[in-house]
Coordinates of C-alpha atoms in Angstrom, one line a residue:
M13 CA 25.1 4.4 -0.7
S14 CA 22.8 1.6 -1.7
L15 CA 20.8 1.6 -4.9
K16 CA 17.1 2.5 -4.6
R17 CA 15.0 -0.6 -4.5
T18 CA 12.3 -1.0 -7.1
Y19 CA 8.9 -2.7 -6.7
F20 CA 6.8 -3.6 -9.7
L21 CA 3.1 -3.7 -9.1
A22 CA 1.6 -7.0 -10.5
P23 CA -0.3 -6.4 -13.7
T24 CA -3.5 -7.8 -12.2
R25 CA -4.9 -9.0 -8.9
D26 CA -5.5 -12.5 -10.4
F27 CA -2.1 -14.0 -9.7
P28 CA -2.2 -16.5 -6.8
P29 CA 1.0 -16.9 -4.7
G30 CA 3.0 -20.1 -4.5
T31 CA 5.3 -22.1 -6.8
N32 CA 2.2 -23.1 -8.8
G33 CA 1.3 -19.5 -9.5
P34 CA 2.6 -17.6 -12.5
I35 CA 4.9 -15.3 -10.5
A36 CA 7.2 -17.1 -8.2
L37 CA 10.6 -16.6 -6.4
G38 CA 13.5 -17.7 -8.5
N39 CA 11.8 -17.6 -11.9
L40 CA 13.7 -16.3 -14.8
I41 CA 11.9 -13.8 -17.1
K42 CA 12.7 -11.7 -20.1
S43 CA 10.9 -8.5 -19.2
P44 CA 9.4 -6.9 -16.1
R45 CA 6.3 -6.4 -18.2
S46 CA 5.6 -10.1 -18.3
P47 CA 6.5 -11.7 -15.0
E48 CA 3.9 -14.4 -15.5
F49 CA 5.9 -16.1 -18.3
P50 CA 8.9 -17.8 -16.7
L51 CA 11.5 -19.4 -19.0
N52 CA 12.4 -22.1 -16.4
N53 CA 10.5 -25.0 -14.8
P54 CA 8.6 -23.4 -11.9
S55 CA 8.5 -26.8 -10.1
S56 CA 12.2 -27.6 -10.3
P57 CA 14.1 -28.7 -7.1
T58 CA 16.0 -25.4 -7.1
I59 CA 12.9 -23.2 -7.2
L60 CA 11.2 -25.3 -4.5
K61 CA 14.4 -25.0 -2.4
L62 CA 14.5 -21.2 -2.8
A63 CA 10.9 -20.9 -1.8
K64 CA 11.5 -22.8 1.4
E65 CA 14.5 -20.6 2.3
A66 CA 12.8 -17.3 1.6
H67 CA 13.0 -14.6 4.4
I68 CA 9.5 -13.6 5.3
T69 CA 8.4 -10.2 6.8
T70 CA 4.8 -9.5 7.6
E71 CA 3.1 -6.1 7.8
T72 CA -0.5 -5.6 9.1
D73 CA -3.0 -2.9 8.3
A74 CA -0.9 -1.7 5.5
T75 CA -2.0 1.1 3.1
R76 CA -0.4 1.9 -0.3
S77 CA -1.2 5.0 -2.4
F78 CA 0.3 5.7 -5.8
S79 CA 0.0 8.5 -8.3
S80 CA 1.6 9.3 -11.6
S81 CA 1.1 11.8 -14.3
V82 CA 2.6 12.0 -17.8
T83 CA 2.1 14.7 -20.4
I84 CA 3.5 14.7 -23.9
R85 CA 3.2 18.0 -25.7
P86 CA 5.2 18.0 -28.9
S87 CA 4.8 20.8 -31.4
V88 CA 5.5 20.0 -35.1
W89 CA 5.7 22.8 -37.6
A90 CA 6.4 22.2 -41.2
S91 CA 5.3 23.2 -44.6
F92 CA 4.0 19.7 -45.1
L93 CA 1.4 20.6 -47.6
S94 CA 3.8 22.4 -49.9
S95 CA 6.3 19.6 -49.5
V96 CA 3.9 17.3 -51.3
G97 CA 3.3 19.9 -54.1
M98 CA 0.0 21.4 -52.9
T99 CA -0.6 25.1 -53.6
L100 CA -3.4 27.6 -53.0
G101 CA -5.0 29.9 -55.5
Q102 CA -4.2 30.9 -59.0
N103 CA -1.0 32.7 -58.0
G104 CA 0.4 29.5 -56.5
A105 CA 0.7 30.8 -52.9
P106 CA 2.3 28.0 -50.9
L107 CA 0.5 26.4 -48.0
G108 CA 2.1 25.8 -44.7
G109 CA 0.8 23.9 -41.7
G110 CA 1.4 22.6 -38.3
I111 CA 0.0 20.4 -35.6
D112 CA 0.1 21.0 -31.9
Y113 CA -1.1 18.2 -29.8
S114 CA -0.9 16.9 -26.2
I115 CA -1.5 13.5 -24.6
S116 CA -1.8 13.3 -20.8
K117 CA -2.3 10.3 -18.6
T118 CA -2.9 10.4 -14.8
E119 CA -3.2 7.2 -12.8
T120 CA -3.9 6.8 -9.1
G121 CA -4.3 3.7 -6.9
E122 CA -5.2 3.2 -3.3
F123 CA -4.9 -0.2 -1.5
V124 CA -5.8 -1.2 2.0
L125 CA -4.0 -4.5 2.8
P126 CA -5.0 -6.2 6.1
K127 CA -1.9 -8.3 5.9
L128 CA 1.1 -7.8 3.5
E129 CA 3.8 -10.5 3.4
T130 CA 7.2 -9.8 1.8
R131 CA 9.2 -12.9 0.8
R132 CA 12.8 -12.4 -0.2
I133 CA 15.4 -14.8 -1.5
F134 CA 19.2 -14.6 -1.6
P135 CA 20.1 -17.1 -4.3
S136 CA 23.7 -18.3 -4.6
M137 CA 25.5 -18.6 -7.9
V138 CA 25.0 -22.3 -7.6
D139 CA 21.3 -21.8 -7.4
I140 CA 21.2 -19.3 -10.3
R141 CA 23.4 -21.6 -12.5
A142 CA 21.1 -24.6 -11.9
I143 CA 18.1 -22.6 -13.2
F144 CA 20.1 -20.8 -15.9
E145 CA 21.3 -24.1 -17.4
E146 CA 17.8 -25.6 -17.8
E147 CA 17.2 -26.6 -21.4
D148 CA 14.2 -24.3 -21.9
V149 CA 16.1 -21.3 -20.6
Q150 CA 19.1 -22.0 -22.8
R151 CA 16.8 -22.5 -25.8
A152 CA 15.0 -19.2 -25.2
I153 CA 18.3 -17.3 -25.0
S154 CA 19.6 -19.0 -28.1
D155 CA 16.4 -18.3 -30.0
S156 CA 16.9 -14.6 -29.2
R157 CA 20.4 -14.7 -30.6
F158 CA 21.7 -14.0 -27.2
R159 CA 20.2 -10.5 -27.1
S160 CA 17.3 -10.8 -24.7
N161 CA 17.5 -9.5 -21.2
L162 CA 17.2 -11.9 -18.3
Y163 CA 15.9 -11.2 -14.8
I164 CA 15.4 -13.3 -11.7
I165 CA 12.5 -12.6 -9.3
T166 CA 14.0 -12.1 -5.9
V167 CA 11.1 -10.5 -4.0
I168 CA 7.4 -11.0 -4.0
Q169 CA 4.8 -9.2 -1.9
I170 CA 1.6 -11.1 -1.1
A171 CA -1.7 -9.7 0.1
T172 CA -2.4 -12.8 2.2
E173 CA -5.8 -11.8 3.4
G174 CA -7.1 -10.0 0.4
A175 CA -7.3 -6.3 -0.1
E176 CA -9.6 -3.3 -0.9
Y177 CA -8.6 -1.1 -3.8
V178 CA -9.6 1.9 -5.9
L179 CA -8.0 2.6 -9.2
R180 CA -8.5 5.7 -11.3
K181 CA -7.2 6.5 -14.8
V182 CA -7.7 9.7 -16.7
R183 CA -6.6 10.1 -20.2
E184 CA -6.9 13.3 -22.2
R185 CA -6.0 14.2 -25.7
G186 CA -6.0 17.7 -27.2
G187 CA -5.0 19.0 -30.6
N188 CA -4.8 22.0 -32.8
L189 CA -4.5 21.8 -36.6
H190 CA -3.2 25.0 -38.3
V191 CA -3.2 25.8 -42.1
M192 CA -1.5 28.9 -43.3
A193 CA -1.0 30.6 -46.7
D194 CA 1.8 33.1 -47.4
W195 CA -0.2 35.8 -49.1
G196 CA 2.8 38.1 -49.1
T197 CA 4.5 36.0 -51.6
A198 CA 1.4 35.6 -53.7
A199 CA 0.8 39.4 -53.8
G200 CA 4.3 40.2 -54.8
I201 CA 5.1 42.2 -51.7
P202 CA 8.9 42.3 -51.5
G203 CA 10.1 41.0 -48.2
G204 CA 6.6 41.2 -47.0
Q205 CA 5.0 38.7 -44.7
A206 CA 1.2 38.8 -44.8
S207 CA -0.2 35.5 -43.5
A208 CA -3.7 34.3 -42.9
G209 CA -4.5 31.1 -41.1
S210 CA -7.3 28.8 -39.9
G211 CA -7.3 26.3 -37.1
I212 CA -9.2 23.4 -35.7
E213 CA -9.1 22.6 -32.0
G214 CA -10.4 19.6 -30.1
S215 CA -9.9 17.5 -27.1
I216 CA -11.1 14.1 -25.8
K217 CA -11.1 13.1 -22.2
R218 CA -11.8 9.7 -20.7
E219 CA -12.0 8.7 -17.1
D220 CA -12.2 5.2 -15.7
E221 CA -12.5 4.0 -12.2
A222 CA -12.5 0.5 -10.7
G223 CA -12.6 -0.7 -7.1
G224 CA -13.5 -3.6 -5.0
K225 CA -12.4 -6.2 -2.5
V226 CA -10.3 -9.3 -3.2
Q227 CA -10.9 -12.1 -0.8
E228 CA -8.2 -14.5 -1.9
P229 CA -4.5 -14.0 -1.5
F230 CA -2.7 -12.6 -4.5
I231 CA 0.6 -11.3 -5.7
F232 CA 0.7 -7.6 -5.0
A233 CA 4.2 -6.7 -6.2
Y234 CA 7.6 -8.1 -7.0
A235 CA 11.3 -7.1 -7.4
L236 CA 13.9 -8.2 -9.9
Q237 CA 17.7 -8.5 -10.4
E238 CA 19.3 -8.8 -13.8
V239 CA 21.1 -12.0 -14.6
V240 CA 24.2 -11.3 -16.7
Y241 CA 25.4 -13.8 -19.3
R242 CA 27.7 -13.9 -22.3
R243 CA 27.8 -15.8 -25.5
K244 CA 30.4 -18.6 -25.5
K245 CA 31.9 -20.5 -28.5
V246 CA 31.8 -24.2 -28.1
V247 CA 34.6 -26.1 -29.8
D248 CA 33.8 -29.5 -28.5
R249 CA 30.2 -30.4 -29.2
G250 CA 30.0 -32.2 -25.9
A251 CA 31.0 -35.7 -26.8
C252 CA 32.5 -37.7 -24.0
R253 CA 33.6 -41.3 -23.7
V254 CA 32.1 -43.5 -20.9
Q255 CA 33.8 -46.7 -19.9
G256 CA 32.6 -49.2 -17.4
T257 CA 30.4 -52.2 -16.9
L258 CA 26.6 -52.5 -17.2
M259 CA 24.8 -55.6 -16.2
G260 CA 28.1 -57.6 -16.4
H261 CA 28.9 -56.4 -19.9
D262 CA 31.7 -54.0 -20.9
L263 CA 30.5 -50.6 -21.9
D264 CA 32.6 -48.4 -24.2
E265 CA 30.6 -45.9 -26.1
V266 CA 30.4 -42.2 -26.9
V267 CA 27.6 -40.4 -25.1
K268 CA 26.4 -37.0 -26.3
E269 CA 25.7 -34.5 -23.6
K270 CA 22.3 -32.8 -23.7
R271 CA 23.3 -29.3 -24.6
V272 CA 21.5 -26.5 -26.4
L273 CA 23.7 -24.8 -29.0
A274 CA 22.9 -22.1 -31.5
D275 CA 23.4 -22.9 -35.2
D276 CA 26.8 -21.2 -35.2
G277 CA 28.0 -23.3 -32.2
Y278 CA 27.5 -20.8 -29.4
E279 CA 25.9 -21.3 -26.0
A280 CA 25.0 -19.0 -23.1
E281 CA 27.4 -18.8 -20.2
L282 CA 26.4 -17.3 -16.8
A283 CA 28.5 -14.3 -15.9
G284 CA 26.9 -13.0 -12.7
L285 CA 24.1 -11.1 -11.0
K286 CA 23.6 -7.4 -11.0
E287 CA 22.5 -5.3 -8.0
E288 CA 19.0 -3.9 -8.2
D289 CA 18.9 -1.3 -10.9
P290 CA 16.8 1.9 -10.2
D291 CA 17.0 2.8 -13.9
M292 CA 15.2 -0.4 -15.0
P293 CA 11.8 1.3 -15.3
E294 CA 13.2 4.0 -17.6
Y295 CA 14.9 1.3 -19.7
W296 CA 11.5 -0.5 -20.2
D297 CA 9.5 2.8 -20.5
L298 CA 7.5 2.1 -17.3
D299 CA 5.7 4.6 -15.1
V300 CA 7.2 5.3 -11.7
Q301 CA 4.1 5.8 -9.5
G302 CA 6.0 7.4 -6.7
E303 CA 8.2 6.6 -3.7
A304 CA 7.5 4.7 -0.5
V305 CA 9.4 3.7 2.6
D306 CA 10.1 0.0 2.9
L307 CA 10.0 -2.0 6.1
D308 CA 13.7 -1.6 6.6
G309 CA 13.4 2.2 6.4
E310 CA 14.9 2.4 2.9
V311 CA 13.2 4.6 0.3
C312 CA 11.9 2.6 -2.7
Q313 CA 10.2 3.4 -5.9
V314 CA 7.0 1.8 -7.1
V315 CA 6.4 1.0 -10.7
S316 CA 3.1 0.2 -12.4
I317 CA 2.9 -2.4 -15.2
D318 CA 0.4 -1.1 -17.8
K319 CA 0.4 -3.3 -20.9
E320 CA -1.5 -0.6 -22.8
D321 CA 0.4 2.0 -24.7
L322 CA 0.0 5.6 -23.9
D323 CA -1.6 6.4 -27.2
S324 CA -4.0 3.4 -27.2
D325 CA -7.7 4.1 -27.3

């Protein structure tokens, strides 16, 4: 059974297609949240080669509808007032308290795409290694102390003749604040529980809607595969002796290879390429908007890239 394919919706509709655009086939990125920041040179010969070799499938009069809903409803009960030494009344009856709150977010999106083009590449390990070994890529990995994730963009979907869209976002927050005093203890009632309490309730709801028509082509979605690497200790710092002749003169000198090494003498070594991972959205705390059927009949999941946090205003 093949793994479920995952498409990430582009964060905006402002990204033009092509190798000069910020999202391009073959680019290496650190996070699905920021596909517009490649680590490699987007105009390298390998990237241009992969773009020419891409398999292209075209869909006309396409429609895409997505919806997701998330609700967080934790309940926190604690005698937080008494824990900081607060008491009520002359008898020192302890205060207790609690907070109930909920945050919900609902997002919907509808797209009408006159022409949707899917471009897919199948990079060889030679291709991936050529991009992986670029100096900027090696430096970025080294700067992260070999901890950052690495992904290659293997699929892009392009709305080649623009699109009409409607996006809706509804966010609602509700909360209850409870304050309680254990009057049974204060009155000296043995084993008695006589409690009185007060509460404050409130909720805030915000609805946003945006829609329009985009005339120019733009990147609609993309798919990723994880590039696996390991840290490798380098014993020889890359010195090699070159002998020969240059302009009729003998040449016998040591040439230093251009290699990016961490301070402790390590470098990144390519290990392989993972299959598409359906759990990638959960790993990055991204919202799965729903499922769709791809052109080959396979069920895929669609993920939105929302750079705002759930609890942002």
